[in-house]
Amino acid sequence: MSHSPELFHRPELAERIARQVLTVAVGSAASSGVFLAAPRRTGKSTFLREDLRPAFERADALVVYADLWANPTADPGEVIVAAIRAMLATNDGVVMRLAKASGLSKIAIGGAVNFDLDRVGLSKDISLTDALVALSDEIEQVIVLVIDEAQHAITTDAGIAALFALKAARDELNSTHHHGLRLVCTGSNRDKLAMLRNSKDQAFYGAPMVDFPMLGKDFIAWFCEKAALPFPLPPERIWPVFVAAGYRPELLGAAADTLRFNFDVSADTGPDRFVDAVSQLATEMNQVQRKVIRSLTPIQQAVLRVMAVTGSNYAPFEAATMALYRKGLLEVAEDDVKVDVPNVQQALIALQEKKLVWRAARGVYAIEEQAVTDILASDGLLTGLEPASE
Ligand SMILES: Nc1ncnc2c1ncn2[C@@H]1O[C@H](COP(=O)(O)OP(=O)(O)OP(=O)(O)O)[C@@H](O)[C@H]1O
Ligand SMILES: [Mg+2]
């Protein structure tokens, strides 16, 4: 790309988060890492890359960034390992340490170290902990590992193994002998992220979950100023529609594109047209999801509805859950569909393929996006399915 689009920066927010992450109070679980959750398309990744990473670097930390969604076919465990390897590769001193530690005898004096970084990894001869310890000792700086879309780590065995390796590394590096390791994880779904920290056998047990702040009025003021439309945009008119459209900057950009070359609109009518365009785009985006939901088979829809209603208590094959599926099916007068384990299993697979449902390793399920639940609710599909006893 010749030039990247202009971005609104949030240096104060980044500074604040960086400071909180780097200075850990005695007894605080924040050394377990911090989780930042915010809905889809609200600017999480942009903030991590453009604001938070530089803020950590200004505070003299070394940042390792892994995006577990950048390549959906790559195993999340391998993505984490690759990000760490790439950082190791940039530092000759640490490669030398690893070479020595691994007993590589022939180190050419003054020459390049012939050490294969593929030997670092999960169940390899040099563990992630060893590698991060060597890096910490070499650079004598805090290491901050930023994992975007961290919930994907628990969808594969290698991903889970990587999380445990990081936990071990964190405990070691945060001891007095080294220079500290912090983890910052983000994701678009609180329920999914919560799975990484809610149970004692999870690597980030007790790590604080923080609602990542949405772009605010200062962003809208900046946007209105930069929009370069044939008419001025009054920020106070745009702010409420931005909120109603889920704080998604792209919708504003797309609305502006529809009006940019429209020279009939005046300063009087322009803002109204803009507001209409944003609402229309937001509705269209929901329509796409709504169509997918409407095209489900009765049993798929029943499974999706029950999952949305039961939330984190969802147990796919329990008798009580089966009863709820049947209840949901009866409502659509489909009493000839058999509700049994194989049928439910099949429905769950279909829902995953349609990207409505997300599956962690070990058979835990969650609705893919809050937007799906919102659509079900606004279509009245979540009533009448409450579990019998709480
Ligand atoms: N600070 C900003 N200034 C201008 N545009 C922004 C800003 N933050 C995000 N955007 C725009 O909003 C869109 C979504 O941003 P981004 O990918 O960072 O969000 P996300 O929350 O990580 O999304 P996803 O849920 O898909 O991971 C992008 O097109 C991006 O350019
Ligand atoms: Mg993102």
Short mmCIF file of C-alpha atoms and ligand atoms in Angstrom, two decimals:
data_model
loop_
_atom_site.label_atom_id
_atom_site.label_comp_id
_atom_site.label_asym_id
_atom_site.label_seq_id
_atom_site.Cartn_x
_atom_site.Cartn_y
_atom_site.Cartn_z
CA MET A 1 0.00 0.00 0.00
CA SER A 2 1.31 3.42 -0.86
CA HIS A 3 -0.13 5.11 2.19
CA SER A 4 -2.19 3.89 5.10
CA PRO A 5 -5.46 5.57 5.95
CA GLU A 6 -5.34 8.18 8.63
CA LEU A 7 -6.03 7.00 12.12
CA PHE A 8 -7.25 8.63 15.26
CA HIS A 9 -4.73 7.97 18.03
CA ARG A 10 -5.44 7.40 21.70
CA PRO A 11 -2.05 7.91 23.37
CA GLU A 12 -3.40 8.68 26.86
CA LEU A 13 -5.47 5.51 26.99
CA ALA A 14 -2.49 3.49 25.75
CA GLU A 15 -0.21 5.11 28.30
CA ARG A 16 -2.65 4.30 31.09
CA ILE A 17 -3.09 0.66 30.12
CA ALA A 18 0.67 0.21 29.63
CA ARG A 19 1.41 1.67 33.04
CA GLN A 20 -1.16 -0.55 34.74
CA VAL A 21 0.19 -3.64 33.03
CA LEU A 22 3.84 -2.88 33.76
CA THR A 23 3.51 -1.90 37.40
CA VAL A 24 1.97 -4.82 39.20
CA ALA A 25 0.88 -4.30 42.77
CA VAL A 26 1.76 -6.88 45.40
CA GLY A 27 -0.74 -9.70 45.41
CA SER A 28 -2.46 -8.50 42.26
CA ALA A 29 -3.57 -11.08 39.75
CA ALA A 30 -2.70 -8.61 37.02
CA SER A 31 0.67 -10.32 36.65
CA SER A 32 -1.39 -13.16 35.18
CA GLY A 33 -2.03 -10.88 32.27
CA VAL A 34 -4.90 -8.62 31.41
CA PHE A 35 -7.82 -9.31 29.11
CA LEU A 36 -9.32 -6.56 26.98
CA ALA A 37 -12.74 -7.33 25.52
CA ALA A 38 -14.72 -5.29 23.00
CA PRO A 39 -17.23 -6.12 20.24
CA ARG A 40 -16.28 -6.79 16.63
CA ARG A 41 -14.93 -4.04 14.38
CA THR A 42 -14.58 -1.43 17.11
CA GLY A 43 -10.85 -0.83 16.72
CA LYS A 44 -9.14 -3.31 19.06
CA SER A 45 -6.40 -4.47 16.70
CA THR A 46 -5.75 -0.96 15.44
CA PHE A 47 -5.32 0.26 19.00
CA LEU A 48 -3.00 -2.62 19.91
CA ARG A 49 -0.75 -2.06 16.93
CA GLU A 50 -0.83 1.70 16.58
CA ASP A 51 -1.14 2.97 20.14
CA LEU A 52 -0.56 0.30 22.78
CA ARG A 53 2.53 -1.27 21.28
CA PRO A 54 4.35 2.09 20.96
CA ALA A 55 3.30 2.98 24.51
CA PHE A 56 4.91 -0.20 25.84
CA GLU A 57 8.01 0.46 23.80
CA ARG A 58 8.27 4.00 25.13
CA ALA A 59 8.19 2.44 28.59
CA ASP A 60 11.20 0.35 27.53
CA ALA A 61 9.40 -2.97 27.22
CA LEU A 62 9.96 -5.43 24.40
CA VAL A 63 6.69 -6.24 22.65
CA VAL A 64 5.97 -9.56 20.96
CA TYR A 65 2.73 -9.44 18.97
CA ALA A 66 0.76 -12.49 17.87
CA ASP A 67 -2.53 -12.24 15.98
CA LEU A 68 -4.28 -15.59 16.26
CA TRP A 69 -6.76 -14.65 13.58
CA ALA A 70 -4.43 -13.32 10.90
CA ASN A 71 -4.33 -16.73 9.28
CA PRO A 72 -7.36 -18.85 10.15
CA THR A 73 -5.72 -22.05 8.87
CA ALA A 74 -2.64 -21.73 11.10
CA ASP A 75 -2.73 -23.49 14.45
CA PRO A 76 -2.95 -20.81 17.16
CA GLY A 77 -0.26 -22.61 19.19
CA GLU A 78 2.10 -22.43 16.25
CA VAL A 79 1.31 -18.75 15.70
CA ILE A 80 2.37 -17.97 19.27
CA VAL A 81 5.56 -20.03 18.88
CA ALA A 82 6.35 -18.37 15.54
CA ALA A 83 5.96 -14.88 17.00
CA ILE A 84 8.39 -15.72 19.79
CA ARG A 85 10.86 -17.33 17.38
CA ALA A 86 10.74 -14.27 15.15
CA MET A 87 11.65 -12.08 18.11
CA LEU A 88 14.50 -14.40 19.12
CA ALA A 89 15.85 -14.27 15.58
CA THR A 90 16.32 -10.51 15.76
CA ASN A 91 18.78 -10.79 18.62
CA ASP A 92 22.17 -12.44 18.01
CA GLY A 93 23.03 -12.50 21.69
CA VAL A 94 20.02 -14.57 22.58
CA VAL A 95 20.56 -16.94 19.67
CA MET A 96 24.11 -17.45 20.97
CA ARG A 97 22.78 -18.20 24.46
CA LEU A 98 20.30 -20.73 23.11
CA ALA A 99 22.98 -22.33 20.97
CA LYS A 100 25.24 -22.73 24.00
CA ALA A 101 22.42 -23.96 26.21
CA SER A 102 21.51 -26.58 23.66
CA GLY A 103 25.10 -27.84 23.71
CA LEU A 104 25.99 -26.69 20.24
CA SER A 105 29.76 -26.94 20.36
CA LYS A 106 30.89 -25.58 17.02
CA ILE A 107 30.36 -21.87 17.26
CA ALA A 108 32.49 -20.21 14.66
CA ILE A 109 34.40 -17.33 16.19
CA GLY A 110 33.14 -14.09 14.74
CA GLY A 111 30.92 -16.04 12.38
CA ALA A 112 27.19 -16.51 12.32
CA VAL A 113 25.78 -18.92 14.86
CA ASN A 114 24.43 -21.93 13.14
CA PHE A 115 21.49 -22.53 15.42
CA ASP A 116 18.13 -23.61 14.09
CA LEU A 117 15.32 -21.75 15.83
CA ASP A 118 12.96 -24.57 14.88
CA ARG A 119 14.39 -26.30 17.91
CA VAL A 120 12.48 -23.83 20.08
CA GLY A 121 8.85 -24.66 20.70
CA LEU A 122 6.23 -26.86 22.29
CA SER A 123 7.69 -30.25 23.16
CA LYS A 124 10.95 -29.29 21.42
CA ASP A 125 14.38 -29.51 23.05
CA ILE A 126 14.24 -25.82 23.98
CA SER A 127 10.96 -24.91 25.66
CA LEU A 128 9.23 -21.57 25.32
CA THR A 129 10.14 -20.90 28.94
CA ASP A 130 13.86 -21.51 28.25
CA ALA A 131 13.69 -19.28 25.20
CA LEU A 132 11.92 -16.44 27.00
CA VAL A 133 14.28 -16.71 29.98
CA ALA A 134 17.26 -16.40 27.62
CA LEU A 135 15.63 -13.41 25.93
CA SER A 136 14.84 -11.73 29.26
CA ASP A 137 18.38 -12.21 30.56
CA GLU A 138 19.90 -10.97 27.34
CA ILE A 139 17.84 -7.80 26.90
CA GLU A 140 17.19 -7.08 30.60
CA GLN A 141 13.81 -5.55 29.72
CA VAL A 142 10.24 -6.47 30.50
CA ILE A 143 8.74 -8.59 27.72
CA VAL A 144 5.09 -7.91 26.85
CA LEU A 145 3.37 -10.58 24.83
CA VAL A 146 0.30 -9.17 23.12
CA ILE A 147 -2.10 -11.82 21.84
CA ASP A 148 -4.89 -10.58 19.60
CA GLU A 149 -8.00 -12.80 19.42
CA ALA A 150 -6.59 -14.89 22.25
CA GLN A 151 -9.71 -17.05 22.58
CA HIS A 152 -8.58 -19.01 19.52
CA ALA A 153 -5.77 -20.48 21.60
CA ILE A 154 -8.25 -22.75 23.34
CA THR A 155 -9.62 -24.22 20.13
CA THR A 156 -6.65 -26.55 19.60
CA ASP A 157 -4.43 -28.76 21.74
CA ALA A 158 -1.28 -26.93 20.61
CA GLY A 159 -2.93 -23.64 21.53
CA ILE A 160 -3.75 -24.89 25.02
CA ALA A 161 -0.21 -26.23 25.38
CA ALA A 162 1.15 -22.82 24.36
CA LEU A 163 -0.95 -21.10 27.04
CA PHE A 164 0.42 -23.42 29.70
CA ALA A 165 3.96 -22.87 28.47
CA LEU A 166 3.36 -19.13 28.73
CA LYS A 167 2.04 -19.49 32.25
CA ALA A 168 5.21 -21.32 33.26
CA ALA A 169 7.33 -18.71 31.49
CA ARG A 170 5.44 -15.91 33.17
CA ASP A 171 5.92 -17.39 36.65
CA GLU A 172 9.64 -17.83 35.97
CA LEU A 173 10.24 -14.43 34.40
CA ASN A 174 8.27 -12.61 37.07
CA SER A 175 10.47 -14.11 39.78
CA THR A 176 13.25 -11.90 41.08
CA HIS A 177 15.89 -13.51 38.85
CA HIS A 178 14.65 -12.13 35.56
CA HIS A 179 13.02 -9.05 34.12
CA GLY A 180 9.33 -9.79 33.86
CA LEU A 181 6.78 -11.08 31.36
CA ARG A 182 3.34 -9.56 30.92
CA LEU A 183 0.50 -10.86 28.80
CA VAL A 184 -2.11 -8.70 27.16
CA CYS A 185 -4.90 -10.64 25.48
CA THR A 186 -7.77 -9.24 23.46
CA GLY A 187 -10.91 -10.72 22.02
CA SER A 188 -14.33 -9.73 20.80
CA ASN A 189 -16.37 -11.93 23.07
CA ARG A 190 -16.29 -11.76 26.84
CA ASP A 191 -17.70 -15.27 27.31
CA LYS A 192 -14.99 -16.79 25.15
CA LEU A 193 -12.17 -14.83 26.75
CA ALA A 194 -13.56 -15.73 30.14
CA MET A 195 -12.89 -19.38 29.37
CA LEU A 196 -9.18 -18.61 29.51
CA ARG A 197 -9.36 -17.37 33.05
CA ASN A 198 -12.37 -18.83 34.83
CA SER A 199 -11.30 -22.27 35.80
CA LYS A 200 -8.36 -23.11 38.00
CA ASP A 201 -6.86 -25.36 35.35
CA GLN A 202 -6.71 -22.50 32.91
CA ALA A 203 -3.44 -20.72 32.32
CA PHE A 204 -4.72 -17.26 33.18
CA TYR A 205 -6.84 -18.02 36.19
CA GLY A 206 -8.03 -14.82 37.80
CA ALA A 207 -6.55 -12.44 35.26
CA PRO A 208 -8.54 -9.21 35.21
CA MET A 209 -11.08 -8.72 32.41
CA VAL A 210 -11.32 -5.13 31.29
CA ASP A 211 -13.93 -3.64 29.00
CA PHE A 212 -11.82 -2.09 26.31
CA PRO A 213 -13.08 1.51 25.90
CA MET A 214 -14.91 2.29 22.67
CA LEU A 215 -13.87 5.21 20.49
CA GLY A 216 -15.36 8.33 22.03
CA LYS A 217 -16.61 11.81 21.25
CA ASP A 218 -13.07 12.99 20.58
CA PHE A 219 -12.90 10.44 17.74
CA ILE A 220 -16.18 11.78 16.31
CA ALA A 221 -14.89 15.36 16.47
CA TRP A 222 -11.75 14.22 14.62
CA PHE A 223 -13.79 12.27 12.07
CA CYS A 224 -16.17 15.15 11.33
CA GLU A 225 -13.24 17.45 10.80
CA LYS A 226 -11.46 15.05 8.45
CA ALA A 227 -14.49 13.74 6.57
CA ALA A 228 -14.00 16.19 3.68
CA LEU A 229 -17.62 16.01 2.55
CA PRO A 230 -19.27 18.71 0.42
CA PHE A 231 -21.03 19.83 3.61
CA PRO A 232 -19.91 20.12 7.26
CA LEU A 233 -20.78 17.37 9.74
CA PRO A 234 -21.82 18.57 13.20
CA PRO A 235 -20.24 16.15 15.72
CA GLU A 236 -23.20 16.37 18.11
CA ARG A 237 -25.45 14.96 15.36
CA ILE A 238 -23.04 12.16 14.44
CA TRP A 239 -22.21 10.93 17.94
CA PRO A 240 -25.63 9.37 18.73
CA VAL A 241 -25.78 7.51 15.42
CA PHE A 242 -22.22 6.25 15.93
CA VAL A 243 -23.28 4.86 19.32
CA ALA A 244 -26.47 3.34 17.87
CA ALA A 245 -24.45 1.69 15.10
CA GLY A 246 -22.23 -0.07 17.63
CA TYR A 247 -19.19 2.25 17.70
CA ARG A 248 -17.92 0.95 14.37
CA PRO A 249 -15.71 3.47 12.53
CA GLU A 250 -16.09 1.66 9.21
CA LEU A 251 -19.79 2.48 9.06
CA LEU A 252 -18.99 6.19 9.23
CA GLY A 253 -16.37 5.81 6.54
CA ALA A 254 -18.75 3.89 4.28
CA ALA A 255 -21.55 6.43 4.83
CA ALA A 256 -19.17 9.23 3.91
CA ASP A 257 -18.23 7.38 0.70
CA THR A 258 -21.88 7.25 -0.38
CA LEU A 259 -22.13 11.06 -0.09
CA ARG A 260 -18.68 12.20 -1.06
CA PHE A 261 -19.52 12.89 -4.70
CA ASN A 262 -23.07 13.94 -4.13
CA PHE A 263 -23.01 17.66 -4.76
CA ASP A 264 -26.79 18.25 -4.50
CA VAL A 265 -26.78 17.96 -0.76
CA SER A 266 -26.57 21.21 1.12
CA ALA A 267 -25.29 22.06 4.56
CA ASP A 268 -28.95 21.77 5.68
CA THR A 269 -29.76 18.35 4.26
CA GLY A 270 -26.27 16.78 4.31
CA PRO A 271 -26.08 15.77 7.98
CA ASP A 272 -29.54 14.12 7.79
CA ARG A 273 -28.52 12.20 4.70
CA PHE A 274 -25.34 11.10 6.46
CA VAL A 275 -27.20 9.91 9.56
CA ASP A 276 -29.65 7.96 7.34
CA ALA A 277 -26.78 6.37 5.45
CA VAL A 278 -25.14 5.15 8.67
CA SER A 279 -28.37 3.63 10.01
CA GLN A 280 -29.07 1.99 6.69
CA LEU A 281 -25.61 0.44 6.51
CA ALA A 282 -25.94 -0.85 10.08
CA THR A 283 -29.32 -2.42 9.22
CA GLU A 284 -27.92 -3.99 6.06
CA MET A 285 -25.10 -5.58 8.02
CA ASN A 286 -27.58 -7.10 10.47
CA GLN A 287 -29.71 -8.28 7.54
CA VAL A 288 -26.88 -10.49 6.33
CA GLN A 289 -26.70 -12.26 9.71
CA ARG A 290 -30.48 -12.37 9.96
CA LYS A 291 -30.72 -14.15 6.62
CA VAL A 292 -28.26 -16.77 7.76
CA ILE A 293 -30.29 -17.31 10.94
CA ARG A 294 -33.58 -17.53 9.00
CA SER A 295 -32.14 -20.14 6.66
CA LEU A 296 -31.35 -22.56 9.49
CA THR A 297 -33.17 -25.85 9.79
CA PRO A 298 -35.61 -26.04 12.73
CA ILE A 299 -33.24 -28.09 14.88
CA GLN A 300 -30.26 -25.83 14.11
CA GLN A 301 -32.32 -22.83 15.08
CA ALA A 302 -33.51 -24.50 18.28
CA VAL A 303 -29.92 -25.32 19.27
CA LEU A 304 -28.79 -21.76 18.55
CA ARG A 305 -31.64 -20.26 20.55
CA VAL A 306 -31.06 -22.52 23.55
CA MET A 307 -27.35 -21.72 23.48
CA ALA A 308 -28.11 -17.99 23.44
CA VAL A 309 -30.53 -18.31 26.35
CA THR A 310 -28.34 -20.52 28.56
CA GLY A 311 -25.08 -18.64 27.84
CA SER A 312 -22.07 -19.88 29.76
CA ASN A 313 -24.20 -22.60 31.42
CA TYR A 314 -24.87 -24.23 28.07
CA ALA A 315 -24.44 -28.02 28.31
CA PRO A 316 -25.25 -29.37 24.83
CA PHE A 317 -26.33 -32.93 25.62
CA GLU A 318 -27.81 -32.78 29.09
CA ALA A 319 -31.38 -33.99 29.50
CA ALA A 320 -32.59 -30.54 30.54
CA THR A 321 -31.02 -29.00 27.45
CA MET A 322 -32.54 -31.66 25.22
CA ALA A 323 -35.92 -30.77 26.70
CA LEU A 324 -35.35 -27.13 25.82
CA TYR A 325 -34.53 -28.00 22.20
CA ARG A 326 -37.81 -29.92 22.00
CA LYS A 327 -39.68 -26.99 23.46
CA GLY A 328 -38.12 -24.68 20.86
CA LEU A 329 -39.06 -27.09 18.06
CA LEU A 330 -42.64 -27.38 19.24
CA GLU A 331 -42.99 -23.61 18.97
CA VAL A 332 -42.33 -23.84 15.26
CA ALA A 333 -44.68 -26.85 15.08
CA GLU A 334 -41.94 -29.20 13.99
CA ASP A 335 -42.78 -32.22 16.10
CA ASP A 336 -41.55 -34.71 13.54
CA VAL A 337 -37.88 -33.76 14.08
CA LYS A 338 -36.13 -36.16 16.38
CA VAL A 339 -34.03 -34.53 19.08
CA ASP A 340 -31.22 -36.94 19.88
CA VAL A 341 -27.47 -36.65 20.41
CA PRO A 342 -26.44 -37.30 16.79
CA ASN A 343 -28.92 -34.72 15.48
CA VAL A 344 -27.79 -32.13 17.99
CA GLN A 345 -24.18 -32.90 17.16
CA GLN A 346 -24.88 -32.40 13.48
CA ALA A 347 -26.68 -29.14 14.16
CA LEU A 348 -23.71 -27.89 16.19
CA ILE A 349 -21.33 -28.67 13.33
CA ALA A 350 -23.57 -26.87 10.84
CA LEU A 351 -23.78 -23.84 13.14
CA GLN A 352 -20.00 -23.71 13.37
CA GLU A 353 -19.69 -23.88 9.60
CA LYS A 354 -22.10 -20.98 9.30
CA LYS A 355 -19.90 -19.04 11.75
CA LEU A 356 -22.74 -18.60 14.21
CA VAL A 357 -21.23 -20.80 16.88
CA TRP A 358 -17.70 -21.19 18.19
CA ARG A 359 -16.24 -24.34 19.69
CA ALA A 360 -13.37 -24.52 22.15
CA ALA A 361 -11.36 -27.71 22.50
CA ARG A 362 -13.02 -30.05 25.03
CA GLY A 363 -16.48 -29.44 23.62
CA VAL A 364 -17.34 -26.07 25.11
CA TYR A 365 -19.51 -23.90 22.87
CA ALA A 366 -20.33 -20.22 22.66
CA ILE A 367 -22.30 -17.98 20.32
CA GLU A 368 -19.81 -16.56 17.84
CA GLU A 369 -20.78 -12.90 18.18
CA GLN A 370 -22.93 -10.83 20.47
CA ALA A 371 -24.67 -9.51 17.34
CA VAL A 372 -26.19 -12.97 16.77
CA THR A 373 -27.72 -12.98 20.25
CA ASP A 374 -28.95 -9.41 19.71
CA ILE A 375 -30.72 -10.38 16.48
CA LEU A 376 -32.36 -13.41 18.11
CA ALA A 377 -33.53 -11.21 20.97
CA SER A 378 -34.90 -8.47 18.74
CA ASP A 379 -36.77 -11.09 16.69
CA GLY A 380 -38.35 -12.41 19.89
CA LEU A 381 -36.61 -15.76 19.61
CA LEU A 382 -35.18 -15.83 23.12
CA THR A 383 -38.41 -15.81 25.09
CA GLY A 384 -40.12 -18.94 26.34
CA LEU A 385 -36.91 -20.97 26.45
CA GLU A 386 -35.67 -20.12 29.90
CA PRO A 387 -34.35 -23.17 31.77
CA ALA A 388 -36.93 -24.57 34.21
CA SER A 389 -34.90 -24.06 37.37
CA GLU A 390 -31.99 -21.73 37.94
N1 LIG B 1 -8.50 4.84 15.80
C1 LIG B 1 -9.06 4.65 14.61
N2 LIG B 1 -9.13 5.66 13.71
C2 LIG B 1 -9.69 5.45 12.50
N3 LIG B 1 -10.20 4.29 12.08
C3 LIG B 1 -10.16 3.26 12.93
C4 LIG B 1 -9.59 3.38 14.23
N4 LIG B 1 -9.69 2.20 14.86
C5 LIG B 1 -10.28 1.38 13.98
N5 LIG B 1 -10.54 1.97 12.82
C6 LIG B 1 -11.14 1.33 11.64
O1 LIG B 1 -12.16 0.45 12.05
C7 LIG B 1 -12.05 -0.82 11.41
C8 LIG B 1 -11.96 -1.92 12.43
O2 LIG B 1 -10.76 -1.78 13.17
P1 LIG B 1 -10.00 -3.01 13.81
O3 LIG B 1 -9.71 -4.05 12.81
O4 LIG B 1 -8.86 -2.43 14.57
O5 LIG B 1 -11.12 -3.51 14.81
P2 LIG B 1 -11.19 -4.88 15.62
O6 LIG B 1 -12.01 -4.56 16.81
O7 LIG B 1 -9.83 -5.43 15.83
O8 LIG B 1 -12.02 -5.76 14.60
P3 LIG B 1 -12.19 -7.38 14.59
O9 LIG B 1 -13.31 -7.66 15.53
O10 LIG B 1 -12.53 -7.69 13.18
O11 LIG B 1 -10.87 -7.95 15.05
C9 LIG B 1 -10.85 -0.71 10.49
O12 LIG B 1 -11.30 -0.46 9.19
C10 LIG B 1 -10.08 0.46 11.02
O13 LIG B 1 -9.39 1.15 10.00
MG MG B 2 -9.06 -7.37 15.47
#
